[in-house]
Amino acid sequence: MGCDGRVSELLRRNLQPTLTYWSVFFSFGLCIAFLGPTLLDLRCQTHSSLPQISWVFFSQQLCLLLGSALGGVFKRTSFISSWALVLC
């Protein structure tokens, strides 16, 4: 069995987790991507300035970064990592 056979066997054994991770990251990316084009509309609806509304997106991304980092650090303890991601 060559290298291609091992890779396909590994994918076949882990198909469900692979598809789950792919769908989670794909849907998460779509949720974040649609916010960018709506920035100006959201600014008009909330009667905010552009710098004010930009802080909303900055804080969202910062909390995402912190939550992911804390979840990665505490990945061995599922309870702590789950709460780190929920709080951020």
mmCIF file of N, CA and C in Angstrom:
data_model
loop_
_atom_site.group_PDB
_atom_site.id
_atom_site.type_symbol
_atom_site.label_atom_id
_atom_site.label_comp_id
_atom_site.label_asym_id
_atom_site.label_seq_id
_atom_site.Cartn_x
_atom_site.Cartn_y
_atom_site.Cartn_z
ATOM 1 N N MET A 1 0.852 -1.173 0.000
ATOM 2 C CA MET A 1 0.000 0.000 0.000
ATOM 3 C C MET A 1 0.892 1.229 0.000
ATOM 4 N N GLY A 2 0.714 2.116 -0.953
ATOM 5 C CA GLY A 2 1.524 3.314 -1.072
ATOM 6 C C GLY A 2 1.031 4.422 -0.170
ATOM 7 N N CYS A 3 1.634 5.543 -0.341
ATOM 8 C CA CYS A 3 1.279 6.714 0.467
ATOM 9 C C CYS A 3 -0.157 7.148 0.198
ATOM 10 N N ASP A 4 -0.595 7.078 -1.062
ATOM 11 C CA ASP A 4 -1.964 7.465 -1.409
ATOM 12 C C ASP A 4 -2.980 6.552 -0.736
ATOM 13 N N GLY A 5 -2.656 5.286 -0.619
ATOM 14 C CA GLY A 5 -3.556 4.346 0.037
ATOM 15 C C GLY A 5 -3.707 4.632 1.522
ATOM 16 N N ARG A 6 -2.616 5.027 2.169
ATOM 17 C CA ARG A 6 -2.678 5.351 3.599
ATOM 18 C C ARG A 6 -3.472 6.621 3.848
ATOM 19 N N VAL A 7 -3.313 7.588 2.968
ATOM 20 C CA VAL A 7 -4.047 8.841 3.123
ATOM 21 C C VAL A 7 -5.538 8.615 2.920
ATOM 22 N N SER A 8 -5.902 7.859 1.910
ATOM 23 C CA SER A 8 -7.323 7.607 1.675
ATOM 24 C C SER A 8 -7.928 6.760 2.781
ATOM 25 N N GLU A 9 -7.161 5.816 3.321
ATOM 26 C CA GLU A 9 -7.656 5.007 4.442
ATOM 27 C C GLU A 9 -7.842 5.874 5.687
ATOM 28 N N LEU A 10 -6.903 6.772 5.935
ATOM 29 C CA LEU A 10 -7.002 7.680 7.071
ATOM 30 C C LEU A 10 -8.213 8.599 6.927
ATOM 31 N N LEU A 11 -8.439 9.105 5.725
ATOM 32 C CA LEU A 11 -9.611 9.947 5.479
ATOM 33 C C LEU A 11 -10.899 9.158 5.646
ATOM 34 N N ARG A 12 -10.908 7.936 5.171
ATOM 35 C CA ARG A 12 -12.101 7.090 5.285
ATOM 36 C C ARG A 12 -12.428 6.800 6.747
ATOM 37 N N ARG A 13 -11.403 6.562 7.554
ATOM 38 C CA ARG A 13 -11.637 6.287 8.974
ATOM 39 C C ARG A 13 -12.105 7.522 9.733
ATOM 40 N N ASN A 14 -11.658 8.681 9.301
ATOM 41 C CA ASN A 14 -11.967 9.927 10.006
ATOM 42 C C ASN A 14 -12.886 10.837 9.197
ATOM 43 N N LEU A 15 -13.740 10.275 8.394
ATOM 44 C CA LEU A 15 -14.585 11.083 7.520
ATOM 45 C C LEU A 15 -15.579 11.927 8.314
ATOM 46 N N GLN A 16 -16.222 11.351 9.299
ATOM 47 C CA GLN A 16 -17.228 12.086 10.071
ATOM 48 C C GLN A 16 -16.616 13.270 10.830
ATOM 49 N N PRO A 17 -15.509 13.094 11.583
ATOM 50 C CA PRO A 17 -14.921 14.272 12.243
ATOM 51 C C PRO A 17 -14.401 15.308 11.251
ATOM 52 N N THR A 18 -13.858 14.842 10.123
ATOM 53 C CA THR A 18 -13.350 15.774 9.116
ATOM 54 C C THR A 18 -14.471 16.619 8.545
ATOM 55 N N LEU A 19 -15.572 16.002 8.186
ATOM 56 C CA LEU A 19 -16.710 16.753 7.648
ATOM 57 C C LEU A 19 -17.329 17.665 8.706
ATOM 58 N N THR A 20 -17.328 17.234 9.940
ATOM 59 C CA THR A 20 -17.865 18.074 11.011
ATOM 60 C C THR A 20 -17.012 19.318 11.196
ATOM 61 N N TYR A 21 -15.693 19.139 11.287
ATOM 62 C CA TYR A 21 -14.807 20.306 11.424
ATOM 63 C C TYR A 21 -14.916 21.216 10.208
ATOM 64 N N TRP A 22 -14.978 20.645 9.019
ATOM 65 C CA TRP A 22 -15.092 21.455 7.816
ATOM 66 C C TRP A 22 -16.370 22.276 7.840
ATOM 67 N N SER A 23 -17.489 21.657 8.182
ATOM 68 C CA SER A 23 -18.760 22.388 8.166
ATOM 69 C C SER A 23 -18.799 23.461 9.242
ATOM 70 N N VAL A 24 -18.198 23.201 10.395
ATOM 71 C CA VAL A 24 -18.164 24.212 11.461
ATOM 72 C C VAL A 24 -17.344 25.418 11.023
ATOM 73 N N PHE A 25 -16.146 25.185 10.509
ATOM 74 C CA PHE A 25 -15.311 26.302 10.087
ATOM 75 C C PHE A 25 -15.886 27.018 8.875
ATOM 76 N N PHE A 26 -16.524 26.293 7.974
ATOM 77 C CA PHE A 26 -17.141 26.919 6.811
ATOM 78 C C PHE A 26 -18.292 27.830 7.237
ATOM 79 N N SER A 27 -19.174 27.333 8.091
ATOM 80 C CA SER A 27 -20.306 28.149 8.531
ATOM 81 C C SER A 27 -19.843 29.317 9.395
ATOM 82 N N PHE A 28 -18.824 29.105 10.222
ATOM 83 C CA PHE A 28 -18.284 30.187 11.033
ATOM 84 C C PHE A 28 -17.671 31.263 10.143
ATOM 85 N N GLY A 29 -16.972 30.859 9.116
ATOM 86 C CA GLY A 29 -16.402 31.821 8.177
ATOM 87 C C GLY A 29 -17.465 32.621 7.454
ATOM 88 N N LEU A 30 -18.552 31.962 7.085
ATOM 89 C CA LEU A 30 -19.641 32.687 6.431
ATOM 90 C C LEU A 30 -20.291 33.690 7.379
ATOM 91 N N CYS A 31 -20.445 33.314 8.637
ATOM 92 C CA CYS A 31 -21.049 34.227 9.613
ATOM 93 C C CYS A 31 -20.196 35.471 9.814
ATOM 94 N N ILE A 32 -18.896 35.311 9.795
ATOM 95 C CA ILE A 32 -18.018 36.465 9.964
ATOM 96 C C ILE A 32 -17.926 37.271 8.664
ATOM 97 N N ALA A 33 -17.938 36.594 7.531
ATOM 98 C CA ALA A 33 -17.742 37.267 6.245
ATOM 99 C C ALA A 33 -18.898 38.193 5.885
ATOM 100 N N PHE A 34 -20.109 37.841 6.274
ATOM 101 C CA PHE A 34 -21.216 38.696 5.857
ATOM 102 C C PHE A 34 -21.281 39.992 6.666
ATOM 103 N N LEU A 35 -20.567 40.091 7.776
ATOM 104 C CA LEU A 35 -20.592 41.310 8.569
ATOM 105 C C LEU A 35 -19.832 42.457 7.914
ATOM 106 N N GLY A 36 -18.787 42.164 7.182
ATOM 107 C CA GLY A 36 -17.987 43.204 6.542
ATOM 108 C C GLY A 36 -18.783 44.103 5.603
ATOM 109 N N PRO A 37 -19.516 43.546 4.640
ATOM 110 C CA PRO A 37 -20.273 44.397 3.722
ATOM 111 C C PRO A 37 -21.429 45.149 4.388
ATOM 112 N N THR A 38 -21.871 44.706 5.538
ATOM 113 C CA THR A 38 -22.990 45.373 6.198
ATOM 114 C C THR A 38 -22.534 46.442 7.180
ATOM 115 N N LEU A 39 -21.237 46.715 7.217
ATOM 116 C CA LEU A 39 -20.698 47.679 8.169
ATOM 117 C C LEU A 39 -21.331 49.053 8.025
ATOM 118 N N LEU A 40 -21.429 49.558 6.814
ATOM 119 C CA LEU A 40 -21.990 50.896 6.610
ATOM 120 C C LEU A 40 -23.482 50.937 6.892
ATOM 121 N N ASP A 41 -24.210 49.872 6.543
ATOM 122 C CA ASP A 41 -25.637 49.826 6.857
ATOM 123 C C ASP A 41 -25.873 49.769 8.359
ATOM 124 N N LEU A 42 -25.059 48.995 9.040
ATOM 125 C CA LEU A 42 -25.183 48.905 10.492
ATOM 126 C C LEU A 42 -24.867 50.242 11.146
ATOM 127 N N ARG A 43 -23.919 50.958 10.585
ATOM 128 C CA ARG A 43 -23.567 52.284 11.101
ATOM 129 C C ARG A 43 -24.745 53.240 10.965
ATOM 130 N N CYS A 44 -25.424 53.190 9.824
ATOM 131 C CA CYS A 44 -26.579 54.063 9.611
ATOM 132 C C CYS A 44 -27.739 53.697 10.534
ATOM 133 N N GLN A 45 -27.975 52.421 10.724
ATOM 134 C CA GLN A 45 -29.094 51.990 11.554
ATOM 135 C C GLN A 45 -28.885 52.305 13.028
ATOM 136 N N THR A 46 -27.656 52.299 13.484
ATOM 137 C CA THR A 46 -27.379 52.576 14.889
ATOM 138 C C THR A 46 -27.003 54.035 15.140
ATOM 139 N N HIS A 47 -26.950 54.839 14.070
ATOM 140 C CA HIS A 47 -26.582 56.266 14.170
ATOM 141 C C HIS A 47 -25.231 56.428 14.861
ATOM 142 N N SER A 48 -24.271 55.616 14.439
ATOM 143 C CA SER A 48 -22.921 55.639 15.005
ATOM 144 C C SER A 48 -21.953 56.147 13.954
ATOM 145 N N SER A 49 -20.788 56.547 14.413
ATOM 146 C CA SER A 49 -19.741 56.915 13.461
ATOM 147 C C SER A 49 -19.009 55.650 13.027
ATOM 148 N N LEU A 50 -18.241 55.766 11.976
ATOM 149 C CA LEU A 50 -17.501 54.611 11.467
ATOM 150 C C LEU A 50 -16.469 54.094 12.481
ATOM 151 N N PRO A 51 -15.724 54.977 13.162
ATOM 152 C CA PRO A 51 -14.799 54.450 14.185
ATOM 153 C C PRO A 51 -15.510 53.737 15.338
ATOM 154 N N GLN A 52 -16.682 54.225 15.715
ATOM 155 C CA GLN A 52 -17.419 53.566 16.796
ATOM 156 C C GLN A 52 -17.859 52.163 16.392
ATOM 157 N N ILE A 53 -18.415 52.036 15.207
ATOM 158 C CA ILE A 53 -18.923 50.735 14.769
ATOM 159 C C ILE A 53 -17.778 49.787 14.446
ATOM 160 N N SER A 54 -16.622 50.339 14.107
ATOM 161 C CA SER A 54 -15.456 49.493 13.843
ATOM 162 C C SER A 54 -14.971 48.819 15.120
ATOM 163 N N TRP A 55 -15.154 49.443 16.269
ATOM 164 C CA TRP A 55 -14.764 48.838 17.538
ATOM 165 C C TRP A 55 -15.559 47.573 17.810
ATOM 166 N N VAL A 56 -16.792 47.519 17.333
ATOM 167 C CA VAL A 56 -17.603 46.318 17.512
ATOM 168 C C VAL A 56 -16.944 45.133 16.825
ATOM 169 N N PHE A 57 -16.504 45.338 15.594
ATOM 170 C CA PHE A 57 -15.870 44.258 14.846
ATOM 171 C C PHE A 57 -14.499 43.913 15.405
ATOM 172 N N PHE A 58 -13.767 44.943 15.843
ATOM 173 C CA PHE A 58 -12.456 44.683 16.443
ATOM 174 C C PHE A 58 -12.601 43.856 17.716
ATOM 175 N N SER A 59 -13.548 44.230 18.568
ATOM 176 C CA SER A 59 -13.721 43.495 19.824
ATOM 177 C C SER A 59 -14.208 42.072 19.561
ATOM 178 N N GLN A 60 -15.027 41.881 18.530
ATOM 179 C CA GLN A 60 -15.476 40.529 18.186
ATOM 180 C C GLN A 60 -14.286 39.662 17.788
ATOM 181 N N GLN A 61 -13.429 40.180 16.950
ATOM 182 C CA GLN A 61 -12.272 39.410 16.499
ATOM 183 C C GLN A 61 -11.265 39.189 17.624
ATOM 184 N N LEU A 62 -11.106 40.189 18.493
ATOM 185 C CA LEU A 62 -10.193 40.030 19.616
ATOM 186 C C LEU A 62 -10.682 38.944 20.575
ATOM 187 N N CYS A 63 -11.973 38.951 20.862
ATOM 188 C CA CYS A 63 -12.525 37.913 21.740
ATOM 189 C C CYS A 63 -12.454 36.539 21.078
ATOM 190 N N LEU A 64 -12.620 36.490 19.775
ATOM 191 C CA LEU A 64 -12.469 35.229 19.053
ATOM 192 C C LEU A 64 -11.043 34.707 19.180
ATOM 193 N N LEU A 65 -10.075 35.592 19.028
ATOM 194 C CA LEU A 65 -8.670 35.205 19.164
ATOM 195 C C LEU A 65 -8.366 34.728 20.580
ATOM 196 N N LEU A 66 -8.818 35.470 21.586
ATOM 197 C CA LEU A 66 -8.564 35.085 22.970
ATOM 198 C C LEU A 66 -9.259 33.776 23.328
ATOM 199 N N GLY A 67 -10.503 33.619 22.894
ATOM 200 C CA GLY A 67 -11.229 32.390 23.175
ATOM 201 C C GLY A 67 -10.597 31.180 22.514
ATOM 202 N N SER A 68 -10.137 31.350 21.290
ATOM 203 C CA SER A 68 -9.476 30.242 20.597
ATOM 204 C C SER A 68 -8.147 29.895 21.256
ATOM 205 N N ALA A 69 -7.403 30.920 21.669
ATOM 206 C CA ALA A 69 -6.125 30.670 22.323
ATOM 207 C C ALA A 69 -6.328 29.983 23.668
ATOM 208 N N LEU A 70 -7.278 30.466 24.459
ATOM 209 C CA LEU A 70 -7.544 29.831 25.748
ATOM 210 C C LEU A 70 -8.092 28.423 25.570
ATOM 211 N N GLY A 71 -8.932 28.233 24.567
ATOM 212 C CA GLY A 71 -9.445 26.893 24.297
ATOM 213 C C GLY A 71 -8.353 25.945 23.873
ATOM 214 N N GLY A 72 -7.373 26.439 23.144
ATOM 215 C CA GLY A 72 -6.254 25.605 22.743
ATOM 216 C C GLY A 72 -5.333 25.272 23.894
ATOM 217 N N VAL A 73 -5.136 26.229 24.793
ATOM 218 C CA VAL A 73 -4.266 25.997 25.948
ATOM 219 C C VAL A 73 -4.899 24.984 26.893
ATOM 220 N N PHE A 74 -6.188 25.123 27.116
ATOM 221 C CA PHE A 74 -6.882 24.257 28.061
ATOM 222 C C PHE A 74 -7.643 23.134 27.374
ATOM 223 N N LYS A 75 -7.167 22.694 26.227
ATOM 224 C CA LYS A 75 -7.904 21.680 25.475
ATOM 225 C C LYS A 75 -7.960 20.339 26.197
ATOM 226 N N ARG A 76 -7.040 20.089 27.099
ATOM 227 C CA ARG A 76 -7.049 18.831 27.844
ATOM 228 C C ARG A 76 -8.175 18.800 28.872
ATOM 229 N N THR A 77 -8.547 19.959 29.366
ATOM 230 C CA THR A 77 -9.620 20.056 30.343
ATOM 231 C C THR A 77 -10.829 20.634 29.622
ATOM 232 N N SER A 78 -11.720 19.766 29.207
ATOM 233 C CA SER A 78 -12.822 20.203 28.348
ATOM 234 C C SER A 78 -13.730 21.213 29.033
ATOM 235 N N PHE A 79 -13.904 21.125 30.338
ATOM 236 C CA PHE A 79 -14.779 22.056 31.038
ATOM 237 C C PHE A 79 -14.237 23.474 30.964
ATOM 238 N N ILE A 80 -12.939 23.652 31.210
ATOM 239 C CA ILE A 80 -12.339 24.990 31.186
ATOM 240 C C ILE A 80 -12.329 25.541 29.773
ATOM 241 N N SER A 81 -11.978 24.727 28.793
ATOM 242 C CA SER A 81 -11.922 25.227 27.423
ATOM 243 C C SER A 81 -13.299 25.602 26.915
ATOM 244 N N SER A 82 -14.322 24.866 27.295
ATOM 245 C CA SER A 82 -15.679 25.207 26.866
ATOM 246 C C SER A 82 -16.103 26.545 27.445
ATOM 247 N N TRP A 83 -15.824 26.782 28.707
ATOM 248 C CA TRP A 83 -16.209 28.043 29.324
ATOM 249 C C TRP A 83 -15.367 29.199 28.806
ATOM 250 N N ALA A 84 -14.116 28.949 28.454
ATOM 251 C CA ALA A 84 -13.275 30.017 27.889
ATOM 252 C C ALA A 84 -13.844 30.485 26.563
ATOM 253 N N LEU A 85 -14.311 29.552 25.741
ATOM 254 C CA LEU A 85 -14.891 29.924 24.459
ATOM 255 C C LEU A 85 -16.255 30.586 24.635
ATOM 256 N N VAL A 86 -17.029 30.147 25.612
ATOM 257 C CA VAL A 86 -18.351 30.741 25.842
ATOM 258 C C VAL A 86 -18.206 32.171 26.348
ATOM 259 N N LEU A 87 -17.290 32.397 27.279
ATOM 260 C CA LEU A 87 -17.141 33.735 27.864
ATOM 261 C C LEU A 87 -16.585 34.739 26.876
ATOM 262 N N CYS A 88 -15.720 34.314 25.996
ATOM 263 C CA CYS A 88 -15.166 35.246 25.017
ATOM 264 C C CYS A 88 -16.058 35.271 23.808
#
